[in-house]
Amino acid sequence: MINPLRGMKDLTFQESQRFNHIIETATTIAKRYGYGYIETPILEETALFRRSVGDSSDIVTKEMYQFEDKGGNDVCMRPEGTAGVVRAFVSAKLDRQPLKQKFYYYGSMFRYERPQKGRLRSFHQFGCESFGEGSVYEDFTIITMIGQIFQALGIGYELKLNSLGCSDCMPTYKRDLVTTLTTIEEELCGDCQRRIQSNPIRVLDCKNSTCQSLLATAPKLIDHLCESCNQDFKTLTALLDSADIAYCVDTHLVRGLDYYNKSAFEFVSDQIGAQSAIAGGGRYDKLVEYLDGKPTPAVGFAIGIERIMELVQMPEPTREGIYLGSMVAEGIAPLLHLATRKRQETKVTVEYNPKGFKSHMKGADKAGARYCVLIGEDELANGTLWVKDLQTKEEQTPNREAF
Ligand code: HAM
């Protein structure tokens, strides 16, 4: 027997129903906010992720499913969705149109991580990317959209927020941080020692408790924002306050992807263990330029579908469609023709074997059908059907053609 690869899972039965419910709910809400569907290939040039997610990020250095294809191209399975959407945006020359463009997508992402609960190597995201709107009002709007999606799915969350500044304030802050980190270098973990040069900001969200306590007094970017970033952050928090959306400012929230600036956020759940982030996102105003497009501000997010799978409150199942069964062998053929006709309008389950009344009633119940429609000796002779509405319990015997 061949099993799925480590860290990869099939979506079957109840999980696939949950998956569909999540996608349908998120899609309905994203459309209300003006987002249209986009699909990009799973396989992309490796250079795309090096340039966007970042050469020194864990995702690029350790987690990519990267290989040379038969044509000798360096390719990789997408570890996230934003880079591909930005590439598609630039490829289609949408960066040259004055219109604001908003896209939603969902699909498989691949990261060669150490699998554990909530951390898979093949997982699904639902994401949205909004291009062309530089106003912080869009950041607020996106946060309210994610909140509405989680509310519609019955999921509680905590919102963590930070500002990562911009090309004016970030470099000065980075220099200050490196100076501080250098003074405590010896005491930091090996990863952080390396990051001082390659990616000092990532030291801030190191999970090592010694590093965390050493960093308690390190300078905070939020205290060193330039006027414009500071104003935007204040506007965002004031809007969230007035909308009664609870959040906590987490000055160590830096995200694992290098393309962010200004607002960065994560939605976390305390119900799912250590891998608690259920959605993440933020602003990435420079990424379109990095990928050779015209300067275009952008902001987006992605929800981890597997992370919320068990949190989703599924709606009560409603009875739907028709169950068709016969008590006599000759009744099956007319039912097959009836099924074809009825499938033009509703879901139909047909039992191919003649069975007793009770057995059919059980079958109709199991199928979740609204109507149980049966043919017995009498119905066969009269050209009628026995129909029971399993919700109202009403019974009728209409002509076969009239039903
Ligand atoms: P991310 O934070 O890397 O952001 O991933 C978003 C979400 O995907 C996480 O919050 C988590 O729920 C889920 N996730 C990540 N890795 C795994 C894994 N190994 N197993 C299961 N679930 C996982 C991004 O990917 C950005 N592209 C989000 C974004 C869109 N930012 C702007 N636009």
Coordinates of C-alpha atoms and ligand atoms in Angstrom, one line a residue:
M1 CA 0.0 0.0 0.0
I2 CA 1.3 3.4 -0.9
N3 CA 0.8 6.1 1.8
P4 CA 0.7 9.9 1.4
L5 CA 4.1 11.5 1.9
R6 CA 5.0 12.7 5.4
G7 CA 3.3 16.0 6.2
M8 CA 0.8 15.6 3.5
K9 CA -2.9 14.7 3.9
D10 CA -5.9 13.7 1.9
L11 CA -9.0 15.7 2.3
T12 CA -11.9 13.2 2.4
F13 CA -15.4 12.9 3.7
Q14 CA -16.1 15.3 6.6
E15 CA -12.9 17.2 6.1
S16 CA -13.7 17.9 2.5
Q17 CA -17.1 19.2 3.5
R18 CA -15.5 21.5 6.0
F19 CA -13.0 22.6 3.4
N20 CA -15.8 23.4 0.9
H21 CA -17.7 25.3 3.6
I22 CA -14.7 27.4 4.5
I23 CA -13.9 28.2 0.8
E24 CA -17.6 29.0 0.0
T25 CA -17.9 31.3 3.1
A26 CA -14.6 33.1 2.5
T27 CA -15.3 33.5 -1.2
T28 CA -18.8 34.9 -0.6
I29 CA -17.4 37.5 1.8
A30 CA -14.3 38.3 -0.4
K31 CA -16.7 39.0 -3.4
R32 CA -18.7 41.5 -1.3
Y33 CA -15.4 43.4 -0.8
G34 CA -14.8 43.5 -4.6
Y35 CA -12.4 40.6 -5.0
G36 CA -12.3 38.4 -8.1
Y37 CA -10.9 34.9 -8.5
I38 CA -7.3 34.4 -9.7
E39 CA -5.4 31.2 -10.1
T40 CA -1.7 30.9 -10.7
P41 CA 0.5 27.9 -11.3
I42 CA 1.8 25.8 -8.4
L43 CA 5.2 25.6 -10.0
E44 CA 7.2 28.8 -10.5
E45 CA 10.7 29.8 -11.1
T46 CA 12.7 29.6 -7.9
A47 CA 13.9 33.1 -8.5
L48 CA 10.4 34.4 -7.8
F49 CA 10.4 33.3 -4.2
R50 CA 14.1 34.3 -3.7
R51 CA 13.3 37.8 -4.7
S52 CA 9.9 38.1 -2.9
V53 CA 9.8 35.9 0.2
G54 CA 13.5 36.7 0.7
D55 CA 16.9 34.9 0.2
S56 CA 17.6 34.8 3.9
S57 CA 14.1 33.7 5.1
D58 CA 13.6 30.2 6.5
I59 CA 11.1 29.4 3.8
V60 CA 13.6 30.0 1.0
T61 CA 16.7 28.7 2.8
K62 CA 15.2 25.6 4.3
E63 CA 11.7 24.8 3.2
M64 CA 11.4 24.9 -0.6
Y65 CA 10.4 22.0 -2.8
Q66 CA 13.0 23.0 -5.3
F67 CA 14.3 21.0 -8.3
E68 CA 15.6 21.2 -11.8
D69 CA 12.9 20.4 -14.4
K70 CA 13.6 18.4 -17.6
G71 CA 14.4 21.6 -19.4
G72 CA 17.1 22.5 -16.9
N73 CA 15.0 25.3 -15.2
D74 CA 15.4 25.9 -11.5
V75 CA 11.8 25.6 -10.3
C76 CA 9.9 25.2 -7.1
M77 CA 6.4 24.4 -5.7
R78 CA 4.9 27.6 -4.3
P79 CA 5.4 27.9 -0.5
E80 CA 2.8 30.8 -0.5
G81 CA 0.4 32.6 -2.8
T82 CA 1.4 36.3 -2.8
A83 CA 4.5 36.0 -5.0
G84 CA 2.7 34.2 -7.7
V85 CA -0.2 36.6 -7.7
V86 CA 2.2 39.6 -7.9
R87 CA 4.0 37.9 -10.8
A88 CA 0.7 37.4 -12.6
F89 CA -0.3 41.0 -11.9
V90 CA 3.0 42.2 -13.5
S91 CA 2.9 39.6 -16.3
A92 CA -0.6 40.8 -17.3
K93 CA 0.7 44.4 -17.2
L94 CA -2.0 45.3 -14.7
D95 CA 0.5 47.5 -13.0
R96 CA 0.2 49.9 -15.9
Q97 CA -3.6 50.4 -15.4
P98 CA -4.8 53.0 -13.0
L99 CA -7.6 50.7 -11.7
K100 CA -7.4 49.2 -8.3
Q101 CA -7.3 45.4 -8.6
K102 CA -8.4 42.9 -6.0
F103 CA -7.8 39.1 -6.2
Y104 CA -8.8 36.1 -4.1
Y105 CA -7.3 32.6 -4.5
Y106 CA -7.1 29.3 -2.7
G107 CA -5.0 26.2 -3.2
S108 CA -2.2 24.0 -2.1
M109 CA 1.1 25.5 -0.8
F110 CA 4.2 23.5 0.0
R111 CA 6.8 24.0 2.7
Y112 CA 9.4 21.3 3.7
E113 CA 8.9 21.9 7.4
R114 CA 9.1 19.5 10.3
P115 CA 5.5 18.2 10.4
Q116 CA 3.6 18.5 13.7
K117 CA 0.0 19.3 14.7
G118 CA -1.1 22.2 12.5
R119 CA 2.1 22.2 10.5
L120 CA 2.0 20.3 7.2
R121 CA 4.3 20.1 4.2
S122 CA 1.3 20.4 1.8
F123 CA -1.4 22.7 3.1
H124 CA -4.1 25.0 1.8
Q125 CA -4.5 28.8 2.0
F126 CA -7.3 31.1 1.2
G127 CA -5.8 34.5 0.4
C128 CA -6.7 38.0 -0.9
E129 CA -4.4 40.6 -2.5
S130 CA -5.4 44.2 -3.1
F131 CA -3.3 46.3 -5.5
G132 CA -3.2 50.0 -6.1
E133 CA -4.6 51.3 -2.7
G134 CA -1.9 52.9 -0.5
S135 CA -4.4 54.2 2.1
V136 CA -4.3 52.6 5.5
Y137 CA -8.1 52.5 5.2
E138 CA -7.5 49.4 3.0
D139 CA -5.5 47.7 5.8
F140 CA -8.5 48.3 8.1
T141 CA -10.9 47.1 5.5
I142 CA -8.9 43.9 5.0
I143 CA -8.8 43.2 8.8
T144 CA -12.5 43.7 9.0
M145 CA -13.0 41.2 6.1
I146 CA -10.9 38.5 7.8
G147 CA -12.9 39.2 11.1
Q148 CA -16.1 38.7 9.2
I149 CA -14.9 35.5 7.6
F150 CA -13.9 34.0 11.0
Q151 CA -17.2 35.3 12.5
A152 CA -19.2 33.6 9.7
L153 CA -17.3 30.3 10.4
G154 CA -17.9 30.6 14.2
I155 CA -14.1 31.0 15.0
G156 CA -12.8 33.0 17.9
Y157 CA -9.4 34.7 17.5
E158 CA -7.0 37.2 18.8
L159 CA -5.5 39.9 16.5
K160 CA -1.8 40.8 16.7
L161 CA -0.7 43.9 15.1
N162 CA 2.6 45.7 14.4
S163 CA 4.1 48.2 12.0
L164 CA 7.3 47.3 10.1
G165 CA 7.9 50.8 9.0
C166 CA 9.1 51.8 5.5
S167 CA 12.3 52.4 3.6
D168 CA 12.7 55.7 5.5
C169 CA 12.5 54.4 9.0
M170 CA 13.4 50.7 8.8
P171 CA 17.1 51.0 7.8
T172 CA 17.9 53.4 10.7
Y173 CA 16.1 51.1 13.1
K174 CA 17.8 48.0 11.7
R175 CA 21.2 49.7 12.4
D176 CA 20.2 50.4 16.0
L177 CA 19.0 46.9 16.4
V178 CA 22.2 45.4 15.0
T179 CA 24.2 47.5 17.4
T180 CA 22.2 46.2 20.4
L181 CA 22.3 42.6 19.1
T182 CA 26.0 42.8 18.7
T183 CA 26.5 43.6 22.4
I184 CA 24.5 40.5 23.4
E185 CA 25.7 38.3 20.5
E186 CA 27.4 35.7 22.7
E187 CA 24.3 35.0 24.7
L188 CA 21.9 34.6 21.7
C189 CA 21.1 31.2 20.1
G190 CA 23.1 30.1 17.0
D191 CA 20.3 31.0 14.6
C192 CA 20.0 34.5 16.0
Q193 CA 23.8 35.0 15.9
R194 CA 23.7 34.2 12.1
R195 CA 20.6 36.4 11.7
I196 CA 22.4 39.5 13.1
Q197 CA 24.0 39.9 9.7
S198 CA 21.6 38.2 7.3
N199 CA 18.2 39.2 8.7
P200 CA 18.4 41.0 12.1
I201 CA 14.6 41.8 12.3
R202 CA 13.9 38.0 12.4
V203 CA 15.8 37.9 15.7
L204 CA 12.8 39.6 17.3
D205 CA 10.5 36.7 16.8
C206 CA 12.9 33.9 17.9
K207 CA 11.1 31.3 19.9
N208 CA 14.1 30.7 22.2
S209 CA 13.2 31.9 25.7
T210 CA 16.7 33.1 26.5
C211 CA 16.7 35.2 23.3
Q212 CA 13.3 36.6 24.1
S213 CA 14.3 37.7 27.6
L214 CA 17.5 39.3 26.2
L215 CA 15.4 41.2 23.7
A216 CA 13.0 42.7 26.3
T217 CA 15.0 45.9 26.4
A218 CA 16.0 46.0 22.7
P219 CA 14.8 49.1 20.8
K220 CA 11.3 48.7 19.3
L221 CA 10.5 49.7 15.8
I222 CA 7.1 51.1 16.8
D223 CA 9.0 53.8 18.8
H224 CA 11.2 54.7 15.8
L225 CA 8.6 55.0 13.0
C226 CA 8.8 58.0 10.6
E227 CA 6.0 60.5 10.7
S228 CA 4.0 58.9 7.9
C229 CA 4.2 55.3 9.3
N230 CA 3.4 56.5 12.7
Q231 CA 0.4 58.4 11.5
D232 CA -0.9 55.4 9.5
F233 CA -0.4 53.1 12.5
K234 CA -2.3 55.5 14.7
T235 CA -5.1 55.8 12.2
L236 CA -5.4 52.0 11.9
T237 CA -5.5 51.5 15.7
A238 CA -8.1 54.3 16.1
L239 CA -10.3 52.8 13.4
L240 CA -10.0 49.3 15.1
D241 CA -10.9 50.9 18.4
S242 CA -13.9 52.7 17.1
A243 CA -15.1 49.5 15.3
D244 CA -14.7 47.5 18.6
I245 CA -12.2 45.1 17.0
A246 CA -9.9 44.0 19.8
Y247 CA -6.2 43.7 19.0
C248 CA -2.8 43.7 20.8
V249 CA 0.3 45.4 19.5
D250 CA 3.0 42.9 19.3
T251 CA 6.3 44.7 18.7
H252 CA 8.0 41.3 18.0
L253 CA 5.6 40.4 15.2
V254 CA 7.8 40.6 12.1
R255 CA 6.3 37.8 9.9
G256 CA 8.4 35.1 8.2
L257 CA 8.4 36.7 4.8
D258 CA 10.6 39.6 3.9
Y259 CA 8.3 41.6 1.6
Y260 CA 6.2 43.4 4.3
N261 CA 6.3 47.1 5.2
K262 CA 4.0 49.2 7.5
S263 CA 1.0 47.2 8.8
A264 CA 1.7 43.5 9.6
F265 CA -0.8 41.3 11.4
E266 CA -1.6 37.8 12.5
F267 CA -4.8 36.2 13.7
V268 CA -4.2 33.6 16.3
S269 CA -6.3 31.0 18.1
D270 CA -5.6 29.6 21.6
Q271 CA -7.6 26.4 20.7
I272 CA -5.2 24.7 18.4
G273 CA -1.9 24.2 20.2
A274 CA 1.6 25.6 19.4
Q275 CA 0.9 26.4 15.7
S276 CA -1.6 29.1 16.6
A277 CA -1.5 31.4 13.6
I278 CA -4.7 31.0 11.6
A279 CA -4.1 33.9 9.3
G280 CA -1.4 36.3 8.5
G281 CA -0.8 39.3 6.2
G282 CA 0.1 42.9 5.9
R283 CA 1.2 45.6 3.5
Y284 CA 3.8 45.0 0.8
D285 CA 4.2 48.3 -1.1
K286 CA 7.5 47.5 -2.7
L287 CA 7.0 43.9 -4.0
V288 CA 5.5 44.8 -7.3
E289 CA 8.6 47.0 -8.0
Y290 CA 10.9 44.2 -6.8
L291 CA 9.3 41.9 -9.4
D292 CA 9.9 44.4 -12.2
G293 CA 6.4 46.1 -12.1
K294 CA 5.6 49.8 -11.8
P295 CA 5.5 51.0 -8.1
T296 CA 2.1 49.8 -6.8
P297 CA 1.1 49.7 -3.2
A298 CA -0.5 46.4 -2.0
V299 CA -1.9 44.7 1.0
G300 CA -3.2 41.2 1.6
F301 CA -3.5 38.1 3.8
A302 CA -3.9 34.4 3.8
I303 CA -5.8 32.0 6.0
G304 CA -4.4 28.5 6.8
I305 CA -7.3 26.2 6.0
E306 CA -6.0 23.2 7.9
R307 CA -5.4 25.3 11.0
I308 CA -9.1 26.3 11.2
M309 CA -10.6 23.0 10.0
E310 CA -11.5 21.7 13.5
L311 CA -12.5 25.1 14.7
V312 CA -15.2 25.7 12.1
Q313 CA -18.8 25.4 13.3
M314 CA -20.6 23.6 10.5
P315 CA -24.2 24.6 9.8
E316 CA -26.9 22.2 10.7
P317 CA -27.3 19.8 7.7
T318 CA -30.7 20.4 5.9
R319 CA -32.6 17.7 4.1
E320 CA -32.1 18.1 0.4
G321 CA -33.2 16.3 -2.8
I322 CA -35.0 13.0 -3.5
Y323 CA -34.4 9.4 -2.6
L324 CA -35.8 6.9 -5.2
G325 CA -36.5 3.3 -4.4
S326 CA -38.6 0.4 -5.6
M327 CA -40.1 -2.6 -3.8
V328 CA -40.3 -4.6 -7.0
A329 CA -37.6 -5.3 -9.7
E330 CA -39.8 -3.8 -12.5
G331 CA -39.9 -0.5 -10.7
I332 CA -36.2 0.3 -11.1
A333 CA -36.1 1.2 -14.8
P334 CA -38.9 3.9 -14.5
L335 CA -37.1 5.3 -11.5
L336 CA -33.8 5.6 -13.4
H337 CA -35.7 7.7 -16.1
L338 CA -37.3 9.8 -13.3
A339 CA -33.9 10.3 -11.7
T340 CA -32.4 11.7 -15.0
R341 CA -35.3 14.2 -15.3
K342 CA -35.2 15.2 -11.6
R343 CA -31.4 15.7 -11.6
Q344 CA -32.0 18.7 -13.8
E345 CA -33.3 20.5 -10.7
T346 CA -32.1 18.7 -7.6
K347 CA -29.9 16.1 -5.9
V348 CA -31.2 12.5 -6.5
T349 CA -30.1 9.2 -4.8
V350 CA -31.3 6.0 -6.5
E351 CA -31.3 2.6 -4.8
Y352 CA -30.7 0.1 -7.6
N353 CA -31.9 -3.0 -5.7
P354 CA -35.6 -3.7 -4.8
K355 CA -36.0 -3.6 -1.1
G356 CA -38.7 -3.5 1.6
F357 CA -40.4 -0.3 2.8
K358 CA -38.5 0.0 6.1
S359 CA -35.1 -0.5 4.4
H360 CA -35.9 2.3 1.9
M361 CA -37.0 4.7 4.6
K362 CA -33.6 4.1 6.3
G363 CA -31.9 4.7 3.0
A364 CA -33.7 8.0 2.4
D365 CA -32.7 9.1 5.9
K366 CA -29.1 8.1 5.4
A367 CA -29.0 10.0 2.1
G368 CA -30.2 13.1 3.9
A369 CA -33.0 13.4 1.3
R370 CA -36.0 15.7 1.8
Y371 CA -38.4 13.3 -0.2
C372 CA -38.6 9.6 -0.1
V373 CA -40.2 8.4 -3.4
L374 CA -41.1 4.7 -3.7
I375 CA -42.7 2.3 -6.2
G376 CA -44.6 -0.8 -5.0
E377 CA -46.9 -3.2 -6.8
D378 CA -49.8 -0.7 -6.7
E379 CA -47.8 2.2 -8.0
L380 CA -46.3 0.1 -10.8
A381 CA -49.8 -0.9 -11.9
N382 CA -51.3 2.6 -11.6
G383 CA -48.3 4.6 -13.0
T384 CA -48.1 6.5 -9.7
L385 CA -45.5 7.2 -7.0
W386 CA -45.6 7.1 -3.3
V387 CA -44.0 10.3 -2.0
K388 CA -43.3 11.3 1.5
D389 CA -41.9 14.7 2.5
L390 CA -39.5 13.7 5.4
Q391 CA -39.6 17.2 6.8
T392 CA -43.4 17.9 7.0
K393 CA -44.2 14.1 7.1
E394 CA -46.9 14.7 4.4
E395 CA -47.6 11.8 2.0
Q396 CA -48.9 11.9 -1.6
T397 CA -49.4 9.6 -4.5
P398 CA -49.0 11.7 -7.7
N399 CA -48.9 10.4 -11.3
R400 CA -45.3 9.6 -12.3
E401 CA -45.3 12.1 -15.1
A402 CA -46.7 14.9 -12.9
F403 CA -44.1 14.5 -10.3
Ligands
HAM1 P1 2.0 33.0 6.2 O1 1.9 33.6 7.6 O2 3.3 32.4 5.9 O3 1.7 34.2 5.2 O4 0.9 31.9 6.0 C1 -0.5 32.2 6.2 C2 -1.1 31.1 7.0 O5 -0.9 29.9 6.4 C3 -0.6 31.0 8.4 O6 -1.1 31.9 9.3 C4 -1.0 29.5 8.7 O7 -2.3 29.5 9.2 C5 -0.9 28.8 7.4 N1 0.3 28.0 7.3 C6 1.6 28.5 7.1 N2 2.4 27.4 7.0 C7 1.7 26.3 7.3 C8 2.0 24.9 7.4 N3 3.3 24.4 7.2 N4 1.0 24.0 7.7 C9 -0.3 24.5 7.8 N5 -0.6 25.8 7.7 C10 0.4 26.7 7.4 C11 1.7 34.0 3.8 O8 1.8 32.9 3.3 C12 1.5 35.3 3.1 N6 1.5 35.0 1.6 C13 0.2 35.9 3.5 C14 -0.1 37.2 2.7 C15 -0.9 37.4 1.7 N7 0.5 38.4 3.0 C16 0.1 39.3 2.1 N8 -0.8 38.7 1.3

